[in-house]
Short mmCIF file of C-alpha atoms in Angstrom, two decimals:
data_model
loop_
_atom_site.label_atom_id
_atom_site.label_comp_id
_atom_site.label_asym_id
_atom_site.label_seq_id
_atom_site.Cartn_x
_atom_site.Cartn_y
_atom_site.Cartn_z
CA UNK P 1 -8.34 -19.36 26.97
CA UNK P 2 -6.35 -22.45 25.86
CA UNK P 3 -8.81 -24.41 23.73
CA UNK P 4 -7.19 -27.76 24.87
CA UNK P 5 -9.16 -27.53 28.04
CA UNK P 6 -12.89 -28.19 28.12
CA UNK P 7 -14.96 -25.34 29.38
CA UNK P 8 -17.01 -27.28 31.65
CA UNK P 9 -19.85 -25.84 33.74
CA UNK P 10 -20.19 -26.00 37.54
CA UNK P 11 -20.78 -29.65 38.69
CA UNK P 12 -22.51 -31.85 38.80
CA UNK P 13 -21.85 -33.21 35.28
CA UNK P 14 -20.40 -36.57 33.81
CA UNK P 15 -17.15 -37.68 32.45
CA UNK P 16 -16.08 -40.66 30.35
CA UNK P 17 -12.19 -41.50 30.89
CA UNK P 18 -10.87 -43.35 28.09
CA UNK P 19 -7.13 -44.59 28.52
CA UNK P 20 -5.70 -46.45 25.79
CA UNK P 21 -2.63 -47.90 24.01
CA UNK P 22 -2.43 -47.93 20.11
CA UNK P 23 -1.25 -50.74 17.96
CA UNK P 24 1.50 -49.77 15.52
CA UNK P 25 -0.76 -49.59 12.42
CA UNK P 26 -2.84 -47.53 10.35
CA UNK P 27 -1.90 -44.22 12.02
CA UNK P 28 -3.60 -42.28 9.27
CA UNK P 29 -6.88 -44.22 9.49
CA UNK P 30 -6.86 -43.72 13.27
CA UNK P 31 -6.06 -40.16 13.32
CA UNK P 32 -8.74 -39.46 10.70
CA UNK P 33 -11.36 -41.29 12.73
CA UNK P 34 -10.27 -39.80 16.06
CA UNK P 35 -10.83 -36.36 14.28
CA UNK P 36 -14.34 -37.33 12.92
CA UNK P 37 -15.41 -38.78 16.37
CA UNK P 38 -14.46 -35.59 18.18
CA UNK P 39 -16.52 -33.47 15.47
CA UNK P 40 -19.54 -35.83 15.77
CA UNK P 41 -19.54 -35.91 19.57
CA UNK P 42 -19.37 -32.23 19.61
CA UNK P 43 -22.64 -32.18 17.68
CA UNK P 44 -24.46 -34.59 20.14
CA UNK P 45 -26.95 -33.07 22.64
CA UNK P 46 -25.38 -32.72 26.05
CA UNK P 47 -21.72 -32.72 24.88
CA UNK P 48 -19.88 -30.44 27.05
CA UNK P 49 -16.26 -30.79 25.86
CA UNK P 50 -13.17 -33.05 25.43
CA UNK P 51 -9.66 -33.18 26.59
CA UNK P 52 -7.09 -35.64 25.01
CA UNK P 53 -3.33 -36.28 25.38
CA UNK P 54 -1.19 -39.07 24.05
CA UNK P 55 2.28 -39.37 24.84
CA UNK P 56 5.55 -40.34 23.16
CA UNK P 57 5.42 -43.93 24.45
CA UNK P 58 1.77 -44.28 22.94
CA UNK P 59 -0.29 -44.07 26.20
CA UNK P 60 -3.26 -41.72 25.69
CA UNK P 61 -6.05 -40.40 27.75
CA UNK P 62 -9.11 -38.80 26.42
CA UNK P 63 -11.81 -37.41 28.68
CA UNK P 64 -15.36 -36.32 27.37
CA UNK P 65 -17.62 -34.45 29.27
CA UNK P 66 -21.64 -34.69 29.31
CA UNK P 67 -24.50 -32.90 30.81
CA UNK P 68 -26.01 -36.36 31.58
CA UNK P 69 -25.83 -40.19 31.75
CA UNK P 70 -28.61 -40.00 29.09
CA UNK P 71 -26.38 -38.05 26.69
CA UNK P 72 -23.38 -40.58 27.12
CA UNK P 73 -25.80 -43.30 26.45
CA UNK P 74 -27.00 -41.57 23.24
CA UNK P 75 -23.53 -41.17 22.07
CA UNK P 76 -22.64 -44.62 22.73
CA UNK P 77 -25.48 -45.84 20.54
CA UNK P 78 -24.73 -43.36 17.60
CA UNK P 79 -24.21 -45.50 14.48
CA UNK P 80 -21.24 -44.05 13.02
CA UNK P 81 -19.63 -44.13 16.64
CA UNK P 82 -20.49 -47.81 17.08
CA UNK P 83 -19.08 -48.83 13.92
CA UNK P 84 -15.87 -46.86 14.65
CA UNK P 85 -15.47 -48.36 18.14
CA UNK P 86 -15.71 -51.70 16.43
CA UNK P 87 -12.91 -50.75 14.19
CA UNK P 88 -11.00 -49.57 17.27
CA UNK P 89 -11.18 -53.00 18.88
CA UNK P 90 -10.04 -54.79 15.69
CA UNK P 91 -7.48 -52.53 14.21
CA UNK P 92 -6.45 -49.61 16.44
CA UNK P 93 -6.10 -50.38 20.20
CA UNK P 94 -3.80 -52.99 21.98
CA UNK P 95 -5.78 -52.14 25.11
CA UNK P 96 -8.24 -49.56 26.61
CA UNK P 97 -10.08 -48.98 29.87
CA UNK P 98 -13.20 -46.86 30.09
CA UNK P 99 -14.51 -45.31 33.38
CA UNK P 100 -17.68 -43.40 33.48
CA UNK P 101 -18.02 -40.91 36.16
CA UNK P 102 -20.16 -38.41 37.81
CA UNK P 103 -17.92 -35.25 38.36
CA UNK P 104 -18.96 -33.95 41.84
CA UNK P 105 -16.34 -30.94 42.21
CA UNK P 106 -14.17 -28.96 40.05
CA UNK P 107 -11.73 -26.16 40.17
CA UNK P 108 -8.82 -24.60 38.03
CA UNK P 109 -5.82 -22.35 38.07
CA UNK P 110 -4.48 -20.03 35.52
CA UNK P 111 -0.91 -18.50 36.19
CA UNK P 112 -1.52 -14.81 36.08
CA UNK P 113 2.19 -14.04 34.89
CA UNK P 114 1.12 -15.73 31.61
CA UNK P 115 -2.60 -14.85 31.20
CA UNK U 1 -0.60 -56.56 31.77
CA UNK U 2 0.53 -53.04 30.71
CA UNK U 3 1.42 -51.20 33.90
CA UNK U 4 0.71 -47.69 32.47
CA UNK U 5 -3.08 -48.81 33.14
CA UNK U 6 -4.33 -48.56 36.82
CA UNK U 7 -5.66 -51.88 37.83
CA UNK U 8 -8.82 -50.68 39.53
CA UNK U 9 -11.55 -52.48 41.24
CA UNK U 10 -15.06 -52.75 40.35
CA UNK U 11 -17.02 -49.52 40.86
CA UNK U 12 -17.94 -47.52 42.84
CA UNK U 13 -14.51 -45.75 43.42
CA UNK U 14 -13.26 -42.23 42.93
CA UNK U 15 -11.10 -40.48 40.38
CA UNK U 16 -9.26 -37.03 40.28
CA UNK U 17 -8.80 -35.93 36.76
CA UNK U 18 -5.96 -33.49 36.60
CA UNK U 19 -5.49 -31.55 33.13
CA UNK U 20 -2.60 -29.21 32.83
CA UNK U 21 -0.27 -27.21 30.56
CA UNK U 22 3.32 -26.60 31.78
CA UNK U 23 5.48 -23.58 31.71
CA UNK U 24 8.68 -23.75 29.85
CA UNK U 25 10.82 -23.85 32.98
CA UNK U 26 12.58 -26.25 35.36
CA UNK U 27 11.78 -29.35 33.49
CA UNK U 28 14.12 -31.29 35.96
CA UNK U 29 12.76 -30.04 39.12
CA UNK U 30 9.16 -30.78 37.70
CA UNK U 31 9.92 -34.34 36.74
CA UNK U 32 11.69 -35.04 40.06
CA UNK U 33 8.67 -33.65 41.94
CA UNK U 34 6.10 -35.44 39.75
CA UNK U 35 7.89 -38.84 40.38
CA UNK U 36 8.17 -38.13 44.28
CA UNK U 37 4.38 -37.18 44.33
CA UNK U 38 3.32 -40.47 42.36
CA UNK U 39 5.55 -42.63 45.00
CA UNK U 40 4.00 -40.74 47.95
CA UNK U 41 0.51 -40.98 46.75
CA UNK U 42 1.06 -44.78 46.27
CA UNK U 43 1.66 -44.89 49.84
CA UNK U 44 -1.55 -43.29 50.89
CA UNK U 45 -4.38 -45.31 52.29
CA UNK U 46 -7.11 -45.87 49.77
CA UNK U 47 -4.78 -45.17 46.71
CA UNK U 48 -5.96 -47.46 43.81
CA UNK U 49 -3.57 -46.28 41.06
CA UNK U 50 -2.85 -43.60 38.50
CA UNK U 51 -2.52 -43.03 34.66
CA UNK U 52 -0.79 -40.24 33.09
CA UNK U 53 0.01 -38.98 29.47
CA UNK U 54 1.56 -35.63 28.48
CA UNK U 55 1.71 -35.02 24.83
CA UNK U 56 4.33 -33.49 22.56
CA UNK U 57 2.56 -30.14 22.68
CA UNK U 58 2.64 -30.00 26.50
CA UNK U 59 -0.94 -30.73 27.34
CA UNK U 60 -1.09 -33.48 30.08
CA UNK U 61 -3.71 -35.53 31.83
CA UNK U 62 -3.29 -37.40 35.10
CA UNK U 63 -6.07 -39.46 36.68
CA UNK U 64 -5.51 -40.78 40.19
CA UNK U 65 -7.90 -43.29 41.50
CA UNK U 66 -9.07 -43.67 45.08
CA UNK U 67 -11.32 -45.77 47.23
CA UNK U 68 -13.08 -43.08 48.92
CA UNK U 69 -13.49 -39.23 48.97
CA UNK U 70 -12.02 -39.41 52.59
CA UNK U 71 -8.83 -40.87 50.88
CA UNK U 72 -8.69 -37.98 48.51
CA UNK U 73 -9.15 -35.54 51.15
CA UNK U 74 -6.35 -36.95 53.26
CA UNK U 75 -3.94 -36.86 50.20
CA UNK U 76 -5.00 -33.31 49.54
CA UNK U 77 -3.78 -32.39 53.14
CA UNK U 78 -0.58 -34.47 53.15
CA UNK U 79 2.06 -31.76 53.89
CA UNK U 80 4.76 -32.58 51.27
CA UNK U 81 1.83 -32.78 48.60
CA UNK U 82 0.57 -29.30 49.76
CA UNK U 83 4.00 -27.75 49.59
CA UNK U 84 4.58 -29.28 46.15
CA UNK U 85 1.29 -28.16 44.96
CA UNK U 86 2.12 -24.51 45.92
CA UNK U 87 5.32 -24.81 43.85
CA UNK U 88 3.25 -26.05 40.94
CA UNK U 89 1.17 -23.03 41.00
CA UNK U 90 4.20 -20.72 41.26
CA UNK U 91 6.62 -22.34 38.89
CA UNK U 92 5.52 -25.25 36.87
CA UNK U 93 1.99 -24.85 35.53
CA UNK U 94 0.64 -22.47 33.11
CA UNK U 95 -2.94 -23.66 33.71
CA UNK U 96 -4.75 -26.61 35.49
CA UNK U 97 -8.05 -27.90 35.76
CA UNK U 98 -9.11 -30.51 38.49
CA UNK U 99 -12.36 -32.50 38.41
CA UNK U 100 -13.02 -34.89 41.32
CA UNK U 101 -15.50 -37.79 40.31
CA UNK U 102 -17.34 -40.80 41.51
CA UNK U 103 -16.73 -43.65 39.01
CA UNK U 104 -19.98 -45.58 38.47
CA UNK U 105 -19.26 -48.03 35.56
CA UNK U 106 -16.02 -49.33 34.14
CA UNK U 107 -15.14 -51.70 31.48
CA UNK U 108 -11.96 -52.57 29.46
CA UNK U 109 -10.53 -54.28 26.36
CA UNK U 110 -7.34 -56.06 25.64
CA UNK U 111 -6.53 -57.13 21.97
CA UNK U 112 -6.19 -60.96 21.94
CA UNK U 113 -3.78 -60.87 18.83
CA UNK U 114 -1.36 -59.17 21.26
CA UNK U 115 -1.99 -60.42 24.63
#
């Protein structure tokens, strides 16, 4: 298994789609915080996994997966996460969009020639 | 507005999260097909927008947004899209995961210093 894919269960579950563009500042502070937030999220009750990609042009999409809306709300109110989000608005992001979703169907494919 | 973000309406609407890793083959054919599929999708009834990122390590996330599940089903059955998906399984993707979701909440942020 490629660990960049989240091993999510059968639906229903929940997803937070976070699309963003970065400012050209504090790359190191941002990278450290991003890593710490993934570590912290993965310790939250109801966390199912995360997938993340940022392209060469600086456009990124991170999707975190959760068992319930209550788990998402608890993560939103986690103190360190709150403080880090505030820094994100002030220092790191040019723009972001957040969409909170209920995953209703899911399927996947692994190429057998490569597996 | 940064056109890499989809200008989605107030929820509810629907999202298809497509996470993938590419095989190291036919980069040109893939890029052409990907561009053609975005063009074709944008002509489908109920299409709301698309966001896409692929990182230097080859992990990509594309999220397309739709007015209804019926619009997603119609796009799934579109003939050219079907044929291209088949090529994707045979030639282009090492692995992919698809999650079909109902977007229940959405919010965004634009840094005023940069706007």
